[in-house]
Short mmCIF file of C-alpha atoms in Angstrom, two decimals:
data_model
loop_
_atom_site.label_atom_id
_atom_site.label_comp_id
_atom_site.label_asym_id
_atom_site.label_seq_id
_atom_site.Cartn_x
_atom_site.Cartn_y
_atom_site.Cartn_z
CA MET P 46 78.41 168.99 -61.18
CA SER P 47 81.93 170.39 -62.79
CA LEU P 48 84.15 172.48 -61.02
CA LEU P 49 83.04 175.17 -63.19
CA THR P 50 79.84 174.97 -62.95
CA HIS P 51 79.86 175.08 -59.30
CA ALA P 52 82.27 178.18 -59.04
CA ARG P 53 79.88 179.70 -61.51
CA GLU P 54 77.00 179.11 -58.86
CA LEU P 55 79.02 180.24 -55.98
CA ALA P 56 79.89 183.35 -57.94
CA ARG P 57 76.59 184.87 -58.24
CA THR P 58 77.04 187.07 -54.78
CA PRO P 59 75.62 190.23 -53.62
CA ALA P 60 76.38 193.27 -54.96
CA GLU P 61 78.09 194.28 -51.66
CA ARG P 62 80.46 191.21 -51.46
CA ASN P 63 83.69 193.09 -51.45
CA ARG P 64 85.39 190.90 -54.07
CA TYR P 65 88.74 192.27 -54.12
CA ALA P 66 89.42 190.41 -50.76
CA ASP P 67 89.33 187.07 -52.31
CA LEU P 68 90.95 188.02 -55.36
CA LEU P 69 93.63 189.07 -52.52
CA ARG P 70 93.34 185.79 -50.47
CA ALA P 71 93.92 183.70 -53.62
CA ALA P 72 96.87 185.63 -54.87
CA ALA P 73 98.72 185.90 -51.73
CA ILE P 74 98.88 182.21 -51.32
CA LEU P 75 99.43 181.60 -55.23
CA VAL P 76 102.33 183.64 -54.74
CA VAL P 77 103.54 181.38 -51.93
CA VAL P 78 103.23 178.20 -53.56
CA PHE P 79 104.79 179.07 -56.62
CA GLY P 80 107.87 181.23 -54.57
CA HIS P 81 108.57 177.85 -52.70
CA TRP P 82 108.40 175.68 -55.81
CA LEU P 83 110.79 178.53 -57.58
CA SER P 84 113.21 178.89 -54.48
CA ALA P 85 113.80 175.14 -53.80
CA ALA P 86 116.98 173.86 -55.04
CA PRO P 87 117.56 170.34 -54.67
CA TYR P 88 120.42 168.76 -56.40
CA VAL P 89 122.47 165.53 -56.13
CA VAL P 90 126.20 165.68 -55.70
CA GLY P 91 128.48 162.63 -55.34
CA GLY P 92 124.92 160.39 -54.86
CA ARG P 93 123.62 162.46 -52.24
CA LEU P 94 120.73 164.43 -51.85
CA GLU P 95 121.32 168.29 -51.21
CA ILE P 96 118.39 170.66 -50.46
CA ALA P 97 119.55 174.30 -51.01
CA SER P 98 117.31 177.59 -51.24
CA MET P 99 117.79 180.02 -54.36
CA LEU P 100 117.94 182.82 -51.10
CA GLY P 101 121.10 180.99 -49.42
CA ILE P 102 122.62 181.09 -53.13
CA ALA P 103 121.82 183.98 -54.74
CA SER P 104 121.99 187.39 -52.52
CA TRP P 105 120.48 189.34 -55.35
CA SER P 106 116.99 187.45 -54.58
CA HIS P 107 116.93 189.06 -50.85
CA LEU P 108 115.17 192.04 -52.51
CA LEU P 109 112.90 190.32 -54.47
CA THR P 110 111.50 189.02 -51.27
CA TRP P 111 109.90 192.81 -50.39
CA ALA P 112 107.44 191.72 -52.88
CA LEU P 113 106.97 187.82 -52.76
CA GLN P 114 106.54 187.90 -48.71
CA VAL P 115 103.01 187.85 -48.70
CA MET P 116 101.99 186.80 -45.87
CA PRO P 117 101.15 190.16 -44.63
CA VAL P 118 98.31 190.56 -47.24
CA PHE P 119 96.96 187.46 -46.11
CA PHE P 120 96.81 188.76 -42.63
CA ILE P 121 94.89 192.18 -44.05
CA VAL P 122 92.74 190.34 -45.80
CA GLY P 123 91.72 187.87 -42.56
CA GLY P 124 91.64 190.95 -40.69
CA PHE P 125 89.38 192.30 -43.16
CA SER P 126 87.07 189.27 -43.61
CA ASN P 127 87.32 188.53 -39.62
CA GLY P 128 85.68 191.75 -38.98
CA VAL P 129 82.75 190.79 -41.86
CA SER P 130 82.12 187.68 -40.07
CA TRP P 131 82.17 188.63 -36.79
CA GLU P 132 79.59 191.78 -36.85
CA SER P 133 77.59 189.25 -38.99
CA ALA P 134 77.57 186.76 -36.19
CA ARG P 135 76.62 189.62 -33.58
CA ARG P 136 73.68 190.88 -35.68
CA ARG P 137 72.57 186.71 -35.98
CA GLY P 138 72.70 186.72 -31.98
CA GLU P 139 74.91 183.99 -32.90
CA THR P 140 78.04 182.63 -29.82
CA TYR P 141 81.79 183.50 -29.89
CA ALA P 142 81.85 179.51 -29.87
CA ASP P 143 79.52 178.47 -32.65
CA TRP P 144 81.42 181.39 -34.89
CA LEU P 145 84.65 180.21 -34.06
CA HIS P 146 83.72 176.80 -34.73
CA GLY P 147 82.19 177.73 -38.28
CA ARG P 148 85.81 179.84 -38.74
CA LEU P 149 87.98 177.51 -37.99
CA ARG P 150 86.11 174.28 -39.35
CA ARG P 151 87.69 175.26 -43.05
CA LEU P 152 90.81 175.86 -42.30
CA VAL P 153 91.44 172.94 -39.78
CA SER P 154 89.21 170.43 -41.93
CA PRO P 155 92.29 169.95 -44.72
CA LEU P 156 95.02 170.11 -42.08
CA VAL P 157 93.54 166.29 -40.92
CA PRO P 158 94.50 164.56 -44.02
CA LEU P 159 97.93 165.92 -44.31
CA VAL P 160 99.15 164.81 -41.09
CA ALA P 161 97.47 161.47 -41.10
CA LEU P 162 99.76 161.06 -44.41
CA TRP P 163 102.52 161.91 -42.95
CA ALA P 164 102.15 160.06 -39.64
CA ALA P 165 101.14 156.67 -41.94
CA LEU P 166 104.42 157.57 -44.01
CA VAL P 167 106.51 157.37 -40.72
CA LEU P 168 105.22 154.48 -39.58
CA VAL P 169 106.22 152.79 -43.16
CA ALA P 170 109.52 154.34 -43.15
CA ARG P 171 109.83 153.01 -39.78
CA TYR P 172 108.97 149.50 -40.54
CA LEU P 173 110.79 149.67 -43.48
CA GLY P 174 114.16 150.65 -41.28
CA VAL P 175 114.56 154.33 -43.62
CA ASP P 176 117.03 156.80 -41.58
CA PRO P 177 114.79 158.19 -38.94
CA ALA P 178 116.62 161.75 -39.49
CA LEU P 179 116.01 161.31 -43.27
CA VAL P 180 111.95 160.73 -42.47
CA SER P 181 112.25 163.64 -39.86
CA ASN P 182 113.64 166.28 -42.49
CA ALA P 183 110.88 165.35 -45.39
CA SER P 184 108.15 165.85 -43.16
CA ARG P 185 109.41 169.14 -41.87
CA LEU P 186 110.25 170.21 -44.91
CA ALA P 187 106.50 168.92 -46.28
CA LEU P 188 105.06 170.59 -43.02
CA ILE P 189 106.95 174.15 -42.70
CA PRO P 190 103.61 175.92 -44.25
CA THR P 191 101.21 174.74 -41.13
CA TRP P 192 103.21 176.96 -39.06
CA PHE P 193 101.05 180.14 -40.87
CA LEU P 194 97.90 177.97 -39.64
CA ALA P 195 99.10 177.96 -35.94
CA VAL P 196 99.28 181.64 -35.78
CA TYR P 197 96.45 182.86 -37.94
CA ILE P 198 94.60 180.49 -35.62
CA CYS P 199 95.54 181.83 -32.57
CA VAL P 200 94.78 185.79 -34.30
CA ILE P 201 91.50 184.20 -35.01
CA LEU P 202 91.19 183.10 -31.17
CA LEU P 203 91.62 186.92 -30.55
CA VAL P 204 89.01 188.53 -32.99
CA PRO P 205 86.28 189.77 -30.14
CA VAL P 206 89.43 191.35 -28.53
CA ALA P 207 90.50 193.14 -32.28
CA ALA P 208 86.80 194.41 -33.01
CA ALA P 209 86.41 195.68 -29.12
CA ALA P 210 89.93 197.60 -29.26
CA TRP P 211 88.85 198.85 -32.93
CA GLN P 212 85.70 200.04 -31.93
CA ARG P 213 87.38 201.80 -29.00
CA PHE P 214 90.59 202.93 -29.91
CA GLY P 215 90.63 202.99 -33.92
CA LEU P 216 94.37 203.05 -35.08
CA ALA P 217 95.91 203.10 -31.57
CA SER P 218 94.79 199.50 -32.10
CA PHE P 219 97.19 199.16 -34.69
CA TRP P 220 99.96 201.08 -33.09
CA LEU P 221 100.05 199.40 -29.64
CA PRO P 222 100.69 195.80 -30.67
CA VAL P 223 103.43 198.00 -33.24
CA SER P 224 105.24 199.56 -30.14
CA ALA P 225 105.18 196.20 -28.43
CA ALA P 226 106.98 194.45 -31.38
CA VAL P 227 109.52 197.26 -31.44
CA MET P 228 110.15 197.28 -27.80
CA VAL P 229 110.66 193.34 -28.01
CA ASP P 230 113.48 193.88 -30.63
CA ALA P 231 114.92 196.70 -28.72
CA LEU P 232 115.19 194.11 -25.95
CA ALA P 233 116.01 191.41 -28.05
CA PHE P 234 118.83 192.74 -30.17
CA GLY P 235 120.06 195.54 -27.74
CA HIS P 236 120.60 193.30 -24.85
CA GLY P 237 120.73 189.77 -25.75
CA LEU P 238 117.09 189.01 -24.64
CA THR P 239 116.47 186.97 -27.41
CA ALA P 240 113.93 184.59 -26.00
CA LEU P 241 111.38 187.62 -25.93
CA ARG P 242 111.22 187.51 -29.91
CA TRP P 243 108.70 184.87 -29.70
CA ALA P 244 106.51 186.99 -28.28
CA ASN P 245 106.22 188.97 -31.79
CA TYR P 246 104.57 186.44 -33.46
CA VAL P 247 101.43 187.90 -31.23
CA PHE P 248 102.14 191.50 -31.65
CA VAL P 249 103.51 191.33 -35.10
CA TRP P 250 100.71 189.63 -36.60
CA LEU P 251 97.86 190.93 -34.64
CA ALA P 252 98.82 194.26 -35.85
CA VAL P 253 99.11 193.54 -39.49
CA HIS P 254 95.41 192.01 -38.90
CA GLN P 255 93.84 195.23 -37.64
CA LEU P 256 95.17 196.82 -41.07
CA GLY P 257 91.80 194.93 -42.40
CA TRP P 258 89.79 196.58 -40.14
CA LEU P 259 91.31 199.82 -40.90
CA TRP P 260 90.02 198.68 -44.57
CA ARG P 261 86.77 198.08 -43.59
CA SER P 262 86.51 201.67 -42.17
CA GLY P 263 86.85 202.82 -45.59
CA ARG P 264 89.75 205.88 -43.80
CA ALA P 265 92.27 204.13 -46.08
CA SER P 266 90.58 204.20 -49.63
CA ALA P 267 91.75 208.07 -50.56
CA GLY P 268 94.27 207.81 -52.84
CA THR P 269 96.31 210.37 -50.93
CA VAL P 270 96.14 208.21 -47.36
CA ALA P 271 96.96 205.09 -49.22
CA LEU P 272 100.07 206.43 -50.92
CA ALA P 273 101.23 207.84 -47.51
CA TRP P 274 101.18 204.00 -45.87
CA LEU P 275 102.93 202.83 -48.93
CA MET P 276 105.68 205.56 -48.74
CA GLY P 277 105.77 205.62 -45.11
CA GLY P 278 106.21 201.78 -44.94
CA LEU P 279 108.88 201.86 -47.61
CA ALA P 280 110.95 204.52 -45.56
CA CYS P 281 110.58 202.76 -42.55
CA LEU P 282 111.74 199.36 -44.26
CA VAL P 283 114.86 201.08 -45.79
CA PHE P 284 115.61 202.72 -42.40
CA LEU P 285 115.88 199.18 -40.62
CA VAL P 286 117.51 197.68 -43.02
CA GLU P 287 120.05 200.09 -43.84
CA LEU P 288 120.63 202.00 -40.55
CA SER P 289 119.37 199.27 -38.12
CA GLY P 290 120.88 196.04 -39.13
CA TYR P 291 117.58 194.45 -39.90
CA PRO P 292 118.37 191.47 -42.96
CA VAL P 293 117.62 192.28 -46.54
CA ALA P 294 115.26 189.48 -46.97
CA MET P 295 111.64 189.21 -45.73
CA LEU P 296 112.12 185.29 -45.60
CA THR P 297 113.99 183.13 -43.79
CA VAL P 298 117.58 182.82 -45.83
CA PRO P 299 119.73 179.36 -44.69
CA GLY P 300 122.53 179.87 -42.50
CA ALA P 301 121.66 183.47 -42.15
CA ASP P 302 122.35 184.81 -38.18
CA PHE P 303 118.27 186.01 -37.74
CA SER P 304 115.65 185.92 -39.57
CA ASN P 305 113.15 188.49 -40.18
CA THR P 306 109.98 185.85 -39.88
CA ARG P 307 111.53 183.20 -37.51
CA PRO P 308 109.95 184.70 -34.68
CA PRO P 309 109.02 188.26 -36.82
CA THR P 310 110.31 191.49 -36.23
CA VAL P 311 109.13 194.77 -36.69
CA ALA P 312 110.32 194.82 -39.92
CA LEU P 313 107.84 192.63 -41.10
CA VAL P 314 105.26 195.44 -39.71
CA ALA P 315 106.96 198.28 -41.94
CA LEU P 316 106.50 195.83 -45.08
CA ALA P 317 103.14 195.10 -44.34
CA ALA P 318 102.27 199.09 -44.02
CA MET P 319 103.88 199.35 -47.57
CA GLN P 320 101.89 196.21 -48.73
CA PHE P 321 98.58 197.58 -47.02
CA GLY P 322 99.32 201.21 -49.25
CA ALA P 323 99.78 199.00 -52.48
CA LEU P 324 96.21 197.26 -52.01
CA MET P 325 94.42 200.24 -51.73
CA LEU P 326 95.72 202.11 -54.78
CA LEU P 327 95.21 199.15 -56.71
CA GLU P 328 91.31 198.42 -55.13
CA ARG P 329 89.42 200.92 -57.45
CA PRO P 330 90.75 199.38 -60.92
CA LEU P 331 90.62 195.60 -59.69
CA ARG P 332 87.09 195.69 -58.30
CA ARG P 333 86.07 196.99 -61.88
CA TRP P 334 88.22 194.12 -62.99
CA LEU P 335 86.51 191.91 -61.07
CA ASP P 336 83.08 192.83 -61.98
CA ALA P 337 83.47 191.04 -65.06
CA GLU P 338 82.47 187.13 -65.23
CA GLY P 339 85.61 185.54 -65.83
CA PRO P 340 88.07 186.75 -63.41
CA TRP P 341 85.51 186.74 -60.36
CA THR P 342 84.58 183.14 -61.48
CA ALA P 343 88.23 182.26 -61.89
CA THR P 344 88.85 183.79 -58.29
CA VAL P 345 85.44 181.71 -56.48
CA LEU P 346 86.83 178.22 -58.19
CA VAL P 347 90.52 179.01 -56.86
CA ASN P 348 89.29 180.05 -53.25
CA GLY P 349 87.77 177.10 -53.08
CA MET P 350 90.45 175.35 -52.73
CA ILE P 351 92.86 177.91 -51.47
CA MET P 352 93.92 175.52 -48.11
CA THR P 353 94.18 172.37 -50.05
CA VAL P 354 96.70 173.95 -52.36
CA PHE P 355 98.29 175.86 -49.42
CA LEU P 356 98.58 172.66 -47.11
CA TRP P 357 99.64 170.12 -49.45
CA HIS P 358 101.92 172.05 -52.21
CA SER P 359 105.03 171.16 -50.07
CA THR P 360 104.32 167.76 -49.49
CA VAL P 361 103.83 167.64 -53.23
CA GLN P 362 107.15 169.07 -53.70
CA THR P 363 109.03 167.09 -51.06
CA LEU P 364 107.51 163.54 -52.65
CA VAL P 365 108.58 164.53 -56.21
CA ILE P 366 112.26 165.64 -54.74
CA GLY P 367 112.40 162.35 -53.27
CA THR P 368 111.20 159.79 -56.46
CA ALA P 369 113.36 161.80 -58.73
CA ALA P 370 116.19 160.92 -55.84
CA TRP P 371 115.45 157.13 -55.85
CA LEU P 372 115.21 157.53 -59.97
CA GLY P 373 118.72 157.81 -59.58
CA GLY P 374 118.71 161.59 -59.20
CA ILE P 375 116.46 162.46 -62.72
CA GLY P 376 116.13 166.51 -63.07
CA LEU P 377 118.49 167.02 -59.89
CA ALA P 378 121.68 167.43 -62.20
CA LEU P 379 121.75 170.82 -62.63
CA GLN P 380 124.07 173.22 -60.78
CA PRO P 381 121.50 175.57 -58.61
CA GLY P 382 121.62 179.19 -59.81
CA SER P 383 122.92 178.26 -63.29
CA ALA P 384 121.85 179.94 -66.29
CA VAL P 385 120.44 176.21 -67.46
CA TRP P 386 119.11 175.78 -64.61
CA TRP P 387 117.09 178.39 -64.92
CA LEU P 388 115.92 177.55 -68.19
CA TRP P 389 114.32 174.28 -66.71
CA ARG P 390 112.76 176.19 -64.18
CA PRO P 391 109.32 176.61 -65.99
CA ALA P 392 109.59 172.57 -66.41
CA TRP P 393 110.05 172.44 -63.32
CA LEU P 394 106.98 174.28 -62.10
CA PHE P 395 105.05 172.30 -64.25
CA VAL P 396 106.11 169.35 -62.97
CA MET P 397 104.72 170.47 -59.69
CA LEU P 398 101.88 171.71 -61.01
CA LEU P 399 100.67 168.06 -62.27
CA ALA P 400 101.28 166.20 -59.29
CA LEU P 401 99.60 168.61 -57.04
CA LEU P 402 96.45 168.99 -59.02
CA PRO P 403 95.34 165.27 -58.67
CA VAL P 404 95.82 165.87 -54.86
CA VAL P 405 93.99 168.80 -54.81
CA LEU P 406 90.84 167.02 -56.43
CA VAL P 407 90.95 164.34 -54.54
CA MET P 408 91.71 166.59 -51.09
CA MET P 409 89.62 169.65 -51.64
CA ARG P 410 86.46 167.98 -50.17
CA PHE P 411 87.63 168.21 -46.68
CA GLU P 412 88.21 171.89 -47.10
CA ARG P 413 84.27 172.67 -47.51
CA GLY P 414 84.10 170.96 -43.77
CA GLY P 415 81.11 169.89 -41.98
CA ARG P 416 77.18 169.68 -42.35
CA ARG P 417 75.69 173.22 -42.96
CA GLY P 418 73.46 174.04 -39.91
CA SER P 419 75.97 172.67 -37.21
CA ARG P 420 77.37 174.28 -33.88
CA ALA P 421 80.15 173.98 -31.45
CA ALA P 422 79.75 170.82 -29.41
CA TRP P 423 82.24 172.51 -26.65
CA PRO P 424 81.93 175.96 -25.00
CA ALA P 425 83.97 178.32 -25.47
CA GLY P 426 86.89 177.83 -22.96
CA VAL P 427 87.01 174.37 -23.64
CA LEU P 428 87.16 175.22 -27.63
CA VAL P 429 90.03 177.85 -26.76
CA ALA P 430 92.04 175.07 -25.13
CA GLY P 431 91.60 172.41 -27.81
CA SER P 432 92.63 175.33 -30.38
CA LEU P 433 95.90 175.81 -28.48
CA LEU P 434 96.64 172.72 -28.20
CA LEU P 435 96.17 172.15 -31.97
CA CYS P 436 98.17 175.38 -32.61
CA LEU P 437 101.16 173.97 -30.27
CA GLY P 438 101.18 170.29 -31.88
CA ILE P 439 101.44 172.49 -35.67
CA GLY P 440 104.07 174.78 -34.42
CA LEU P 441 106.36 171.59 -33.00
CA LEU P 442 105.34 169.57 -36.38
CA ALA P 443 106.54 172.83 -38.49
CA GLY P 444 109.53 172.91 -36.81
CA ARG P 445 110.81 169.53 -36.33
CA GLY P 446 108.92 167.62 -38.27
CA MET P 447 107.59 163.89 -37.49
CA GLY P 448 109.85 160.68 -36.19
CA VAL P 449 112.46 162.83 -34.31
CA PRO P 450 115.80 160.18 -33.85
CA ASP P 451 116.98 162.05 -30.82
CA PHE P 452 113.43 161.87 -28.67
CA PRO P 453 112.20 158.50 -29.71
CA TRP P 454 109.56 158.73 -26.70
CA LEU P 455 108.31 162.46 -27.08
CA ARG P 456 107.90 161.93 -30.93
CA LEU P 457 104.40 160.83 -30.46
CA VAL P 458 103.38 164.23 -28.36
CA PRO P 459 103.07 167.14 -31.20
CA LEU P 460 100.87 164.35 -33.44
CA LEU P 461 98.59 163.48 -30.27
CA LEU P 462 98.36 167.44 -29.75
CA VAL P 463 97.08 167.85 -32.99
CA VAL P 464 94.43 165.00 -32.88
CA ALA P 465 93.10 165.99 -29.54
CA GLY P 466 92.81 169.75 -30.61
CA ALA P 467 91.10 168.90 -34.14
CA VAL P 468 88.61 166.69 -32.71
CA THR P 469 87.51 169.68 -30.18
CA VAL P 470 87.45 172.32 -33.11
CA LEU P 471 85.57 170.21 -35.55
CA ARG P 472 83.17 168.31 -33.21
CA SER P 473 79.76 169.67 -33.99
CA ARG P 474 76.15 169.59 -32.86
CA PRO P 475 73.14 169.98 -34.97
CA GLU P 476 71.25 173.51 -35.18
CA ARG P 477 68.05 173.50 -33.21
CA GLY P 478 65.54 172.59 -35.62
CA VAL P 479 68.12 170.79 -38.41
CA ARG P 480 68.14 167.32 -38.71
CA PRO P 481 71.61 165.52 -38.66
CA GLY P 482 72.34 164.61 -42.40
CA ALA P 483 69.63 166.91 -43.66
#
């Protein structure tokens, strides 16, 4: 069966399904992928490969990140879809462990071959005597996208809490983590307690996730309410940037004093509010557009491989750059940011897309994850603990890469954490009445 035929079959969804959420999920990830490819500025100078970023080269690009930083969109959609999934599980009498196992399986399954590949590459490079620092930097660049997975898994673990908070407190369940994020920023920047900033990985992304529950409630669907969110978020963002000293860029700028994303600041919440308002204003016309077979089938097709595309796009880029440098710097001689460099950007994107396509076709099978009718093999406490180990391992890999040269005996720790966490999350047992392999 061809991918298109399979997508057409899956596109026969119930009329009540919110197709707009699926479109936003696919669009957000594709913006991230093409944004990473476009902003990367590798070049060879004096026989040495340098990896620059357009955010560090062209300050005019910082304002563009107000539209191109779309991780808030993914978390808003995540809040919406997690709410639908959790309430459906509750109606079926499904346990938290079984729900969590099913929810995480599609996220974690495509991660396993990616980590395995880089572990193998590190071993081969070590055997060939490649500089450990080079290997570490290459793996770090390739695995940077996985930080999002670690944060999102932590948010999924808290979905029952988010659901209970929404049911009891409504919109206050959004403002409470926002207030905590404001306090963290105030203490970090006003009193030098910068270590507290890491707490905003929880507060900021939980707040953004709660906007998905607001979306589901229908309370933001009116045009005036949506416009208020858009304009209010924009006003807060301008205030934070112009009067409070927050960076203009909503992505990390190489060499900058601090970033709005690592760790996140309250400026990302303002951006999320602005984007949320824009999404609500666009919902009705785009849902009508998705009623047509073509746009909806394309959306289903992309969503069927979206995590594979996201997780592998940086690895493909890293390997393409490494191959080009090994071949004498082919395609890497142009000065980043020059007019000629920009003229060649479409060709650069085409090469990346061409290299990614076969990888996705091979690896997307892992995204479909596990057999049908499977349940969690562990009780909820063990599953949560395994998920946290997995997140810690992912975070270390995304931050430092593999084969860190200055800690030779500790280089295996992140990998072991990922393996232990993945085994815990992915291990399943058959549903009652369902035979294995049926």
